[in-house]
Short mmCIF file of C-alpha atoms in Angstrom, two decimals:
data_model
loop_
_atom_site.label_atom_id
_atom_site.label_comp_id
_atom_site.label_asym_id
_atom_site.label_seq_id
_atom_site.Cartn_x
_atom_site.Cartn_y
_atom_site.Cartn_z
CA MET X 1 18.44 -50.82 105.98
CA ALA X 2 18.86 -47.28 106.29
CA GLU X 3 17.05 -45.76 109.18
CA LYS X 4 14.02 -43.22 108.34
CA PRO X 5 15.33 -39.42 109.35
CA LYS X 6 13.33 -38.18 112.11
CA LYS X 7 11.50 -34.73 112.10
CA PRO X 8 11.34 -32.55 115.24
CA LYS X 9 7.90 -32.26 116.87
CA HIS X 10 7.46 -28.36 116.60
CA THR X 11 7.84 -28.28 113.08
CA LYS X 12 4.48 -29.45 110.44
CA LEU X 13 7.53 -30.46 107.82
CA VAL X 14 5.91 -33.13 105.64
CA LEU X 15 8.28 -35.47 104.34
CA PRO X 16 8.33 -38.02 101.81
CA GLY X 17 6.31 -41.22 102.45
CA ASP X 18 4.21 -39.28 105.43
CA LYS X 19 0.63 -40.28 104.99
CA LYS X 20 -1.97 -36.88 104.81
CA LYS X 21 -3.61 -36.58 107.94
CA GLY X 22 -7.43 -35.03 108.54
CA LYS X 23 -10.52 -35.30 106.16
CA GLN X 24 -10.30 -34.63 102.44
CA LYS X 25 -12.47 -32.26 100.76
CA LYS X 26 -14.91 -33.86 98.27
CA GLU X 27 -15.67 -32.22 94.88
CA VAL X 28 -18.90 -30.75 94.74
CA TYR X 29 -20.44 -28.85 91.63
CA ARG X 30 -22.29 -25.42 92.04
CA ALA X 31 -24.69 -23.66 89.71
CA LYS X 32 -23.96 -20.13 89.73
CA ASP X 33 -26.21 -17.22 88.15
CA ARG X 34 -24.49 -14.34 85.79
CA LEU X 35 -23.94 -12.62 89.02
CA GLY X 36 -21.80 -15.24 90.48
CA ARG X 37 -24.68 -16.44 93.35
CA THR X 38 -24.69 -19.94 93.98
CA LEU X 39 -27.79 -21.45 92.79
CA THR X 40 -27.74 -25.25 93.43
CA GLU X 41 -24.59 -27.21 94.64
CA GLY X 42 -23.92 -31.26 95.13
CA PRO X 43 -21.48 -33.94 94.98
CA ALA X 44 -19.52 -33.88 91.77
CA GLY X 45 -21.42 -36.17 88.97
CA THR X 46 -25.20 -35.71 90.37
CA GLU X 47 -25.78 -32.18 88.61
CA PRO X 48 -28.74 -32.23 86.52
CA LYS X 49 -28.42 -32.69 82.89
CA ALA X 50 -30.08 -30.23 80.43
CA PRO X 51 -33.35 -31.46 78.85
CA GLU X 52 -32.97 -32.50 75.25
CA PRO X 53 -34.62 -30.13 72.79
CA GLU X 54 -37.78 -31.40 71.15
CA PRO X 55 -37.35 -32.46 67.58
CA SER X 56 -38.89 -29.67 65.17
CA ARG X 57 -38.60 -28.89 61.82
CA ALA X 58 -36.00 -26.83 60.06
CA ALA X 59 -36.73 -23.43 58.73
CA SER X 60 -36.39 -23.13 55.22
CA PRO X 61 -32.90 -21.02 54.88
CA ASP X 62 -34.87 -18.54 52.76
CA ALA X 63 -37.50 -17.98 54.86
CA PRO X 64 -37.94 -14.36 56.30
CA GLY X 65 -36.11 -13.65 59.58
CA VAL X 66 -34.14 -16.76 59.18
CA GLU X 67 -30.24 -16.27 58.78
CA ARG X 68 -28.02 -18.50 56.30
CA PRO X 69 -25.72 -20.68 58.16
CA LYS X 70 -22.31 -19.37 57.38
CA PRO X 71 -19.66 -22.30 56.38
CA PRO X 72 -17.17 -22.91 59.13
CA LYS X 73 -14.10 -21.16 59.11
CA ILE X 74 -11.06 -23.14 58.65
CA PRO X 75 -8.58 -22.18 60.92
CA PRO X 76 -4.98 -21.81 59.64
CA PRO X 77 -2.68 -24.87 60.07
CA THR X 78 -0.65 -24.41 62.83
CA GLU X 79 3.28 -25.33 62.96
CA ARG X 80 2.54 -29.09 64.44
CA GLU X 81 -0.11 -29.73 61.62
CA LEU X 82 2.44 -28.51 59.00
CA PRO X 83 5.45 -30.77 57.61
CA GLU X 84 8.92 -30.20 58.54
CA ASN X 85 10.03 -28.41 55.36
CA ALA X 86 7.15 -26.48 54.88
CA VAL X 87 7.69 -22.48 55.13
CA LEU X 88 5.05 -20.15 56.40
CA MET X 89 4.56 -17.04 54.14
CA PRO X 90 3.51 -13.76 55.88
CA ARG X 91 -0.36 -12.94 54.88
CA LYS X 92 -1.06 -10.59 52.33
CA ASN X 93 -2.61 -7.07 52.95
CA PRO X 94 -5.04 -6.30 50.22
CA ARG X 95 -4.43 -2.51 50.81
CA LEU X 96 -0.61 -3.16 50.32
CA GLN X 97 -1.15 -5.14 47.14
CA ALA X 98 -3.67 -2.41 45.57
CA VAL X 99 -0.75 0.32 46.18
CA LYS X 100 1.65 -2.19 44.47
CA ARG X 101 -0.55 -2.92 41.38
CA LYS X 102 -0.76 0.88 40.76
CA LYS X 103 2.77 1.45 40.72
CA ARG X 104 3.37 -1.52 38.57
CA LEU X 105 0.76 0.30 36.20
CA ARG X 106 2.38 3.72 36.28
CA LYS X 107 5.64 2.14 35.50
CA MET X 108 4.24 0.52 32.35
CA LEU X 109 2.45 3.69 31.55
CA ALA X 110 5.70 5.57 31.53
CA LEU X 111 7.75 2.89 29.50
CA VAL X 112 5.13 2.70 26.98
CA LEU X 113 5.06 6.45 26.72
CA VAL X 114 8.92 6.62 26.36
CA LEU X 115 8.68 3.89 23.70
CA LEU X 116 6.32 6.09 21.69
CA VAL X 117 8.50 9.26 22.06
CA LEU X 118 11.56 7.57 20.98
CA ALA X 119 9.78 5.94 18.12
CA GLY X 120 8.40 9.39 16.98
CA LEU X 121 12.02 11.13 17.08
CA GLY X 122 13.15 8.01 14.73
CA LEU X 123 10.49 8.64 12.30
CA TYR X 124 10.96 12.41 12.35
CA PHE X 125 14.72 12.04 11.96
CA SER X 126 14.85 9.79 9.49
CA GLY X 127 11.91 11.10 7.35
CA LEU X 128 10.05 7.88 7.80
CA TYR X 129 6.80 9.78 9.10
CA LEU X 130 6.33 11.31 5.61
CA TYR X 131 5.96 8.05 4.44
CA VAL X 132 3.45 7.12 7.08
CA GLY X 133 1.56 10.07 6.30
CA LEU X 134 1.61 9.61 2.74
CA ALA X 135 0.60 6.09 3.11
CA ALA X 136 -2.39 6.77 5.86
CA GLY X 137 -3.47 9.45 2.93
CA ASN X 138 -3.41 6.82 0.29
CA VAL X 139 -5.46 4.64 2.24
CA TYR X 140 -8.29 7.16 3.35
CA ASP X 141 -8.43 8.09 -0.32
CA SER X 142 -9.07 4.51 -1.50
CA LEU X 143 -11.78 3.94 1.42
CA ARG X 144 -13.49 6.98 0.49
CA ILE X 145 -13.39 6.24 -3.14
CA ARG X 146 -14.67 2.57 -2.54
CA LEU X 147 -17.65 3.70 -0.56
CA THR X 148 -18.73 6.33 -3.10
CA PRO X 149 -17.43 4.59 -6.41
CA GLY X 150 -19.69 6.04 -9.02
CA ASP X 151 -22.29 4.96 -11.01
CA GLY X 152 -20.41 3.34 -13.88
CA TRP X 153 -19.91 3.91 -17.23
CA PRO X 154 -21.11 6.05 -19.51
CA ALA X 155 -20.27 8.94 -17.39
CA PRO X 156 -20.75 12.85 -17.68
CA PHE X 157 -17.36 14.13 -18.80
CA SER X 158 -16.31 17.46 -19.59
CA ILE X 159 -13.10 19.70 -19.78
CA THR X 160 -12.24 23.15 -21.38
CA GLY X 161 -9.97 23.34 -23.99
CA TYR X 162 -8.87 19.36 -24.26
CA VAL X 163 -5.50 18.61 -24.26
CA THR X 164 -4.77 14.95 -23.37
CA SER X 165 -5.66 12.25 -21.09
CA GLU X 166 -3.65 9.80 -18.97
CA GLY X 167 -4.75 6.45 -17.04
CA MET X 168 -3.88 6.19 -13.66
CA ASN X 169 -2.10 2.79 -12.58
CA ALA X 170 -4.53 2.13 -9.64
CA GLY X 171 -7.56 2.63 -11.81
CA GLY X 172 -9.34 6.05 -13.12
CA PHE X 173 -7.82 8.74 -15.41
CA ALA X 174 -6.49 12.31 -15.55
CA SER X 175 -7.89 14.88 -18.13
CA LEU X 176 -5.95 18.08 -19.22
CA GLY X 177 -7.64 21.25 -20.53
CA ASP X 178 -6.45 24.38 -21.19
CA LYS X 179 -7.86 25.65 -18.31
CA ASP X 180 -8.03 22.99 -15.84
CA MET X 181 -7.52 19.43 -14.94
CA ALA X 182 -9.97 16.47 -13.64
CA VAL X 183 -9.26 13.34 -11.96
CA PHE X 184 -11.87 10.36 -12.41
CA SER X 185 -12.19 7.26 -10.35
CA SER X 186 -12.15 4.01 -12.13
CA LYS X 187 -16.39 4.02 -12.04
CA GLY X 188 -16.59 7.31 -13.77
CA LYS X 189 -16.93 9.69 -10.59
CA GLU X 190 -15.28 12.67 -10.84
CA LEU X 191 -12.72 13.10 -8.02
CA ARG X 192 -11.37 16.53 -8.19
CA ARG X 193 -11.16 19.46 -10.55
CA THR X 194 -8.77 22.42 -10.24
CA GLN X 195 -7.57 25.27 -12.41
CA HIS X 196 -3.91 25.60 -13.61
CA GLY X 197 -3.83 28.36 -15.82
CA TYR X 198 -0.70 27.26 -17.42
CA ALA X 199 -0.26 28.80 -21.27
CA ASN X 200 1.44 25.49 -22.40
CA PRO X 201 0.03 22.65 -19.75
CA GLY X 202 1.32 19.13 -19.67
CA ILE X 203 0.47 15.98 -17.22
CA SER X 204 1.87 12.96 -16.25
CA THR X 205 0.34 10.13 -13.88
CA GLY X 206 1.41 7.47 -11.43
CA SER X 207 -0.90 5.07 -9.41
CA THR X 208 -2.66 7.76 -7.60
CA ARG X 209 -1.09 11.26 -7.98
CA VAL X 210 -0.68 13.56 -11.25
CA ILE X 211 1.89 16.17 -12.03
CA VAL X 212 0.69 19.32 -13.86
CA TYR X 213 3.42 21.24 -15.07
CA ASN X 214 3.74 24.62 -17.30
CA ARG X 215 6.24 23.76 -20.54
CA GLY X 216 8.12 27.11 -20.79
CA GLY X 217 7.51 28.00 -17.39
CA THR X 218 8.75 27.40 -13.98
CA GLU X 219 5.89 25.78 -11.86
CA TYR X 220 4.80 22.36 -11.62
CA VAL X 221 1.92 20.86 -9.25
CA VAL X 222 1.32 17.41 -7.83
CA GLU X 223 -2.16 16.65 -7.45
CA GLY X 224 -3.57 13.97 -5.41
CA ARG X 225 -7.29 12.34 -5.48
CA SER X 226 -8.25 14.66 -2.76
CA ASP X 227 -6.00 17.49 -2.52
CA THR X 228 -3.00 19.51 -3.58
CA VAL X 229 0.47 17.65 -2.66
CA LEU X 230 3.27 19.65 -3.86
CA ARG X 231 3.68 23.09 -5.49
CA ARG X 232 7.46 23.91 -6.68
CA ASN X 233 9.03 26.48 -9.01
CA THR X 234 11.92 25.86 -10.20
CA GLU X 235 15.04 28.12 -11.55
CA GLN X 236 15.20 27.23 -15.44
CA GLU X 237 12.16 26.81 -17.87
CA ILE X 238 10.80 23.10 -17.70
CA LEU X 239 11.09 20.85 -20.82
CA PHE X 240 8.73 18.07 -19.54
CA ALA X 241 8.06 16.10 -16.31
CA GLU X 242 7.47 12.49 -15.59
CA MET X 243 5.73 10.53 -12.86
CA SER X 244 6.53 6.92 -11.44
CA PRO X 245 4.08 4.32 -10.09
CA ASN X 246 4.97 5.39 -6.22
CA GLY X 247 4.72 9.01 -7.30
CA SER X 248 8.48 9.94 -7.70
CA VAL X 249 8.68 12.81 -10.13
CA ALA X 250 11.45 13.38 -12.57
CA VAL X 251 11.71 17.18 -13.67
CA VAL X 252 13.69 18.27 -16.71
CA THR X 253 14.89 21.83 -17.38
CA SER X 254 16.99 23.40 -19.43
CA SER X 255 18.76 27.13 -20.01
CA ARG X 256 20.47 28.06 -23.10
CA TYR X 257 22.94 25.41 -23.81
CA ARG X 258 22.46 23.09 -20.60
CA ALA X 259 19.76 20.60 -19.81
CA ASN X 260 19.21 19.57 -16.25
CA LEU X 261 17.12 16.25 -14.75
CA GLU X 262 16.05 16.34 -11.24
CA ILE X 263 14.16 13.51 -9.61
CA TYR X 264 12.58 13.59 -6.35
CA GLY X 265 11.11 10.92 -4.02
CA PRO X 266 7.53 10.50 -3.06
CA ILE X 267 7.84 12.79 -0.16
CA TYR X 268 9.49 15.50 -2.10
CA ASP X 269 12.60 16.52 -0.18
CA ALA X 270 13.65 20.07 -1.05
CA GLU X 271 17.03 18.53 -2.47
CA PRO X 272 16.48 15.66 -5.25
CA ASP X 273 17.67 12.68 -4.89
CA PHE X 274 19.37 12.50 -8.14
CA SER X 275 20.34 14.98 -10.13
CA TRP X 276 22.07 14.89 -13.64
CA SER X 277 23.33 17.60 -16.60
CA MET X 278 24.00 17.51 -20.41
CA VAL X 279 25.06 19.93 -22.57
CA ASP X 280 24.58 20.69 -26.33
CA GLU X 281 21.51 18.28 -26.24
CA LYS X 282 17.68 18.80 -25.86
CA PRO X 283 15.79 16.17 -23.99
CA ILE X 284 12.28 15.39 -25.00
CA VAL X 285 11.43 12.03 -23.36
CA GLY X 286 11.73 10.09 -20.71
CA ALA X 287 10.54 6.80 -18.79
CA PHE X 288 10.49 5.39 -15.11
CA HIS X 289 11.17 1.71 -14.70
CA ALA X 290 8.76 -0.10 -12.63
CA ASP X 291 11.20 -0.35 -9.79
CA ASN X 292 11.00 3.53 -9.58
CA ARG X 293 15.03 3.69 -9.41
CA GLU X 294 15.64 3.37 -13.26
CA PHE X 295 14.91 6.49 -15.63
CA ALA X 296 15.14 6.44 -19.27
CA LEU X 297 16.24 9.86 -20.59
CA ALA X 298 16.04 10.32 -24.60
CA SER X 299 17.52 13.76 -26.13
CA LEU X 300 18.18 15.14 -29.45
CA SER X 301 21.46 15.89 -30.59
CA ALA X 302 23.99 16.48 -33.66
CA GLN X 303 26.69 14.01 -33.94
CA GLY X 304 29.01 13.90 -37.26
CA GLY X 305 26.48 16.27 -39.12
CA ALA X 306 23.71 14.11 -38.49
CA LEU X 307 20.87 15.16 -36.06
CA GLY X 308 19.86 11.90 -33.76
CA THR X 309 18.50 10.82 -30.69
CA THR X 310 20.58 9.62 -27.58
CA ILE X 311 18.97 7.62 -24.72
CA TYR X 312 20.74 7.33 -21.34
CA LEU X 313 19.58 4.58 -19.24
CA LEU X 314 20.04 6.19 -15.45
CA ARG X 315 19.71 4.99 -12.11
CA THR X 316 19.00 6.95 -8.97
CA ASP X 317 21.86 5.49 -7.06
CA ARG X 318 24.57 5.80 -9.62
CA ALA X 319 26.32 9.27 -10.41
CA GLU X 320 26.94 7.71 -14.54
CA PRO X 321 24.53 6.21 -16.39
CA LEU X 322 24.13 2.31 -16.85
CA ALA X 323 24.19 2.35 -20.50
CA GLN X 324 23.86 4.55 -23.69
CA VAL X 325 21.96 4.11 -26.79
CA ARG X 326 22.64 6.36 -30.09
CA ALA X 327 20.26 6.17 -32.97
CA ASP X 328 21.41 8.46 -35.79
CA ASP X 329 18.81 9.79 -38.60
CA ALA X 330 16.08 8.65 -35.89
CA ARG X 331 13.71 11.17 -33.80
CA ILE X 332 12.32 9.49 -30.96
CA LEU X 333 8.65 9.96 -30.49
CA GLN X 334 7.77 7.51 -27.48
CA LEU X 335 9.63 5.49 -24.78
CA GLU X 336 8.77 3.01 -22.25
CA TYR X 337 9.81 0.34 -19.97
CA LEU X 338 8.15 -3.54 -20.54
CA SER X 339 7.60 -5.96 -17.89
CA GLN X 340 10.53 -8.22 -18.79
CA ASN X 341 13.62 -5.62 -18.55
CA ARG X 342 13.07 -4.57 -22.20
CA LEU X 343 13.15 -0.83 -23.28
CA LEU X 344 11.03 -0.13 -26.33
CA ALA X 345 11.40 2.69 -28.22
CA VAL X 346 9.30 4.40 -31.14
CA TYR X 347 11.06 6.32 -33.20
CA ASP X 348 9.63 8.40 -36.36
CA THR X 349 11.38 5.53 -38.93
CA TYR X 350 11.29 2.44 -36.63
CA THR X 351 10.95 0.98 -33.64
CA ALA X 352 13.52 -0.72 -31.51
CA LEU X 353 13.73 -3.06 -28.68
CA TYR X 354 16.64 -2.60 -26.17
CA ASP X 355 17.86 -4.69 -22.94
CA LEU X 356 19.00 -2.98 -20.05
CA GLY X 357 22.42 -2.96 -21.09
CA GLY X 358 21.76 -0.80 -24.18
CA GLU X 359 21.74 -3.45 -26.92
CA GLN X 360 19.62 -3.72 -29.35
CA VAL X 361 17.56 -7.10 -29.39
CA ALA X 362 14.67 -6.38 -32.06
CA ARG X 363 13.77 -3.82 -34.70
CA TYR X 364 10.60 -3.25 -36.86
CA ASP X 365 11.14 -0.90 -39.70
CA TYR X 366 8.14 1.19 -41.08
CA GLY X 367 9.39 0.96 -45.26
CA GLY X 368 8.79 4.44 -45.51
CA SER X 369 5.45 5.18 -44.12
CA SER X 370 4.27 7.87 -42.20
CA LEU X 371 3.64 7.21 -38.30
CA LEU X 372 0.51 8.70 -37.18
CA ALA X 373 -0.35 7.28 -34.16
CA ALA X 374 1.31 4.79 -31.19
CA ASP X 375 0.46 2.82 -28.06
CA ILE X 376 2.13 0.94 -26.26
CA ALA X 377 0.21 -1.79 -23.36
CA GLU X 378 0.23 -5.50 -22.29
CA GLY X 379 3.77 -5.93 -23.95
CA ARG X 380 2.33 -4.91 -27.26
CA CYS X 381 2.83 -2.05 -29.58
CA ALA X 382 0.21 -0.56 -31.52
CA LEU X 383 1.44 1.68 -34.97
CA VAL X 384 -0.83 3.37 -37.14
CA PHE X 385 0.47 4.63 -40.69
CA GLY X 386 -0.96 6.72 -43.08
CA SER X 387 0.02 10.06 -45.40
CA ALA X 388 -1.92 13.15 -46.80
CA ALA X 389 -2.02 11.87 -50.35
CA ARG X 390 -3.84 8.48 -49.11
CA ASP X 391 -7.49 8.31 -47.57
CA SER X 392 -6.63 5.24 -45.60
CA PHE X 393 -4.77 4.16 -42.57
CA GLU X 394 -2.67 0.86 -42.13
CA VAL X 395 -3.00 -0.50 -38.54
CA VAL X 396 0.14 -2.77 -37.25
CA LEU X 397 -0.18 -4.71 -33.83
CA LEU X 398 3.47 -5.80 -32.73
CA ASN X 399 4.26 -8.46 -30.54
CA ALA X 400 7.21 -8.08 -27.77
CA LYS X 401 9.17 -9.40 -29.92
CA LEU X 402 8.32 -6.64 -32.41
CA GLU X 403 6.80 -9.33 -34.76
CA PRO X 404 3.33 -8.44 -36.69
CA LEU X 405 0.60 -10.30 -34.89
CA PHE X 406 -1.52 -8.39 -37.96
CA GLU X 407 -1.56 -5.87 -40.74
CA LYS X 408 -4.74 -4.30 -41.41
CA SER X 409 -6.14 -1.13 -43.88
CA THR X 410 -9.03 0.76 -43.02
CA GLN X 411 -10.45 3.89 -44.61
CA GLY X 412 -10.08 7.28 -42.94
CA THR X 413 -8.56 10.93 -43.48
CA GLU X 414 -8.49 12.60 -40.02
CA ASN X 415 -5.85 12.19 -37.57
CA PRO X 416 -6.26 8.77 -35.66
CA ARG X 417 -5.98 7.73 -32.22
CA VAL X 418 -5.25 3.83 -31.16
CA LEU X 419 -5.42 2.13 -27.75
CA SER X 420 -3.81 -1.33 -27.37
CA ALA X 421 -5.45 -3.63 -24.90
CA SER X 422 -5.01 -7.18 -23.48
CA ASN X 423 -7.01 -8.89 -26.32
CA GLY X 424 -6.78 -6.41 -29.21
CA LEU X 425 -6.76 -2.95 -30.06
CA TYR X 426 -9.11 -0.01 -30.62
CA LEU X 427 -8.97 2.49 -33.10
CA LEU X 428 -10.69 6.09 -33.43
CA ARG X 429 -11.12 7.68 -36.88
CA GLY X 430 -13.38 10.79 -37.11
CA GLN X 431 -16.66 9.93 -35.51
CA GLU X 432 -16.13 6.37 -35.38
CA VAL X 433 -14.13 3.56 -32.89
CA GLU X 434 -13.39 0.35 -34.62
CA ALA X 435 -12.44 -3.04 -32.27
CA TYR X 436 -9.88 -5.60 -33.75
CA SER X 437 -8.83 -8.77 -32.29
CA LEU X 438 -5.62 -9.96 -31.94
CA ASP X 439 -5.46 -11.69 -35.35
CA GLY X 440 -6.70 -8.72 -36.84
CA THR X 441 -10.76 -9.49 -37.27
CA GLN X 442 -12.49 -6.28 -36.76
CA VAL X 443 -15.07 -7.37 -34.17
CA GLU X 444 -17.29 -4.45 -34.31
CA ARG X 445 -17.63 -0.63 -35.26
CA ARG X 446 -19.23 2.19 -33.21
CA GLU X 447 -20.45 5.59 -34.36
CA TYR X 448 -20.88 8.59 -31.89
CA GLU X 449 -23.00 11.37 -32.35
CA ALA X 450 -20.97 13.63 -29.84
CA LYS X 451 -17.43 14.16 -31.22
CA PRO X 452 -15.01 11.76 -29.88
CA LEU X 453 -11.87 13.40 -28.36
CA ASP X 454 -9.57 10.37 -27.36
CA LEU X 455 -8.96 7.06 -26.34
CA VAL X 456 -7.61 6.03 -22.84
CA GLN X 457 -6.99 3.06 -20.66
CA ALA X 458 -8.82 3.67 -17.02
CA GLY X 459 -8.76 -0.08 -16.12
CA VAL X 460 -11.26 -0.27 -18.87
CA PRO X 461 -10.75 1.04 -22.11
CA LEU X 462 -12.61 4.24 -22.72
CA VAL X 463 -13.45 6.62 -25.48
CA LEU X 464 -13.82 10.37 -24.30
CA THR X 465 -16.55 12.36 -26.16
CA VAL X 466 -17.17 16.25 -26.00
CA THR X 467 -20.20 15.18 -23.42
CA SER X 468 -19.53 11.62 -21.92
CA ALA X 469 -16.90 8.69 -20.94
CA GLU X 470 -18.08 5.24 -22.43
CA SER X 471 -16.76 2.06 -22.00
CA LEU X 472 -15.53 -0.14 -24.82
CA GLU X 473 -14.85 -3.36 -23.01
CA GLU X 474 -17.97 -4.92 -24.70
CA MET X 475 -16.80 -4.44 -28.27
CA LEU X 476 -13.98 -6.94 -27.85
CA ARG X 477 -15.98 -9.58 -25.59
CA THR X 478 -17.74 -10.52 -28.40
CA GLY X 479 -14.68 -11.78 -30.54
CA GLN X 480 -12.77 -12.98 -27.01
CA SER X 481 -12.71 -16.64 -28.67
CA LEU X 482 -11.09 -15.46 -31.70
CA SER X 483 -8.64 -13.50 -29.58
CA GLN X 484 -7.70 -16.92 -27.36
CA ALA X 485 -7.27 -19.11 -30.52
CA ALA X 486 -4.73 -16.49 -32.08
CA GLY X 487 -3.09 -16.00 -28.91
CA GLY X 488 -1.76 -19.50 -28.87
CA ALA X 489 -0.37 -19.25 -32.26
CA GLY X 490 0.59 -15.50 -32.76
CA GLN X 491 0.95 -14.08 -29.34
CA SER X 492 4.51 -13.49 -28.28
CA ASP X 493 6.17 -14.08 -25.27
CA LEU X 494 7.55 -10.76 -23.49
CA GLY X 495 11.17 -12.53 -22.85
CA GLU X 496 11.68 -13.94 -26.26
CA VAL X 497 13.26 -11.42 -28.50
CA SER X 498 15.05 -11.80 -31.63
CA SER X 499 18.57 -10.66 -32.02
CA GLN X 500 19.33 -8.50 -34.89
CA PRO X 501 21.90 -5.94 -36.24
CA GLU X 502 20.68 -2.51 -35.87
CA GLY X 503 20.90 -1.29 -39.52
CA GLN X 504 18.73 -4.30 -40.76
CA ALA X 505 15.19 -3.85 -41.39
CA ALA X 506 12.28 -6.49 -39.77
CA SER X 507 9.12 -5.92 -41.60
CA SER X 508 8.72 -9.63 -41.48
CA PRO X 509 8.91 -11.41 -38.56
CA ALA X 510 12.57 -12.21 -37.06
CA PRO X 511 13.90 -15.69 -36.36
CA PRO X 512 13.68 -16.42 -32.92
CA ALA X 513 16.81 -16.13 -30.73
CA SER X 514 18.74 -19.09 -29.41
CA SER X 515 18.14 -18.35 -25.91
CA ALA X 516 14.34 -17.64 -25.69
CA ALA X 517 12.72 -17.27 -22.33
CA PRO X 518 9.42 -18.69 -21.25
CA SER X 519 6.12 -16.70 -22.02
CA GLN X 520 4.43 -14.64 -19.78
CA ASP X 521 1.54 -12.48 -20.66
CA VAL X 522 0.57 -9.53 -18.57
CA PRO X 523 -2.85 -9.89 -17.25
CA ALA X 524 -5.77 -7.10 -17.81
CA GLU X 525 -6.19 -4.75 -15.02
CA GLU X 526 -9.42 -5.69 -13.47
CA GLU X 527 -12.39 -2.83 -13.27
CA GLY X 528 -12.47 -0.69 -10.52
CA THR X 529 -9.49 -1.17 -8.47
CA GLU X 530 -8.30 1.94 -6.14
CA GLU X 531 -5.15 0.63 -4.71
CA ALA X 532 -2.87 3.06 -2.67
CA GLY X 533 0.60 2.95 -4.61
CA ASP X 534 1.88 6.58 -4.37
CA GLY X 535 2.70 6.33 -0.26
CA GLN X 536 5.39 3.48 -0.43
CA ALA X 537 8.69 4.24 -0.29
CA ALA X 538 11.05 3.64 -3.32
#
């Protein structure tokens, strides 16, 4: 064994294995006060224990002077308590988060502002803002009229120097006098009255607008239900003007040998959307299609020594006519598109029906009788014939194939007025109004003390007198059962038309065509509708 190293005597170096010499200190406890002074001391393990508190009733946390115990704070987990793949995220600063939220909000507001500016610029340069403004105006007028609709019929009515009246597609009607023009709602309330001062005035109505023009003059005005939309002058004399359902206007002017047609959209730009000219012809009547793009223009012209009528079927997106119709030895009186893409023309000697290609598909000859009045509505045509030598009228109602639904004779000497309706027709003669159902039955007759002026369709059939406007709807309601019975047997389809040569008379029902379409009757307009139609874009 290795000997243990010896240490010198003069050193106190302690080597491993040496035993400690001397007394070891005993562990003691010392109780000290706040100043560090020793109060008591003794061997460790003999210190006195603190007395246990006496059990007492716990005070209510809601008692005054007692603080509610705070929930213990859960210390954040340390790195030793987290799993190995955990990633410690920095603690969020509330102030920094508030600043970031404000910055994000400012960026979002700036983005919305930029988008609004871009949208406004797009609407401005494209012209769509005009359509938006017109649509908003129509909605405002409709709401205003619905909130104050009027008291219904009969309603007070007066016009200075009565000229004519026309119904509006959205309900109501416009009446023209030699001094002023008035617009009435479908409930009889007068919406607007303006002075025009034209020597030879004329009007045409759309859904919610009216164009008033001066025949032989150079000015026309487009009136809305609450304000004046447009006032414009032309370079040539105005022959007539027409308005489409959406508010587009067609103005026909003429110089010495040339006539011009200009069609403006519902926003009425300075330049027309369509223009067309003709030489050595005199336009006398026109009509818009329901799509607001097609327009039929009829003019008088001489060909081969015979004075006749030429009808041009035009479209605003084409420079040349779609079709052309010639009627020799006939003067046109009325022109109107039907709902099944048919064009109905009422001449002084016959009535003809054309398709959109200009082909004649049906015809009704008058047989030498003089036509006194005519009206086209609900796909049917009402005609009144008479002569100065006779004191009676003959009333004929034609269906969409120009087949007579009935022919009726009645007494009368004054100029009659006729109004076609969904379930019959109304005839004004003198001081009386007669109502006929679709089978020709005279349902009712009314006599008025005040002088009747005209018949007009304003959502409901009306008779206008010098003092009031009265509804005629109740007259045909008593014969509604008869109308329905006759409608199944005699009422024809708008799409079924008979193919017949132009020179052949058709005073009797024509044979049905081989390519007959299913029947579709146009429903009657509901009373009191006040829709906005003139603001829509074509």
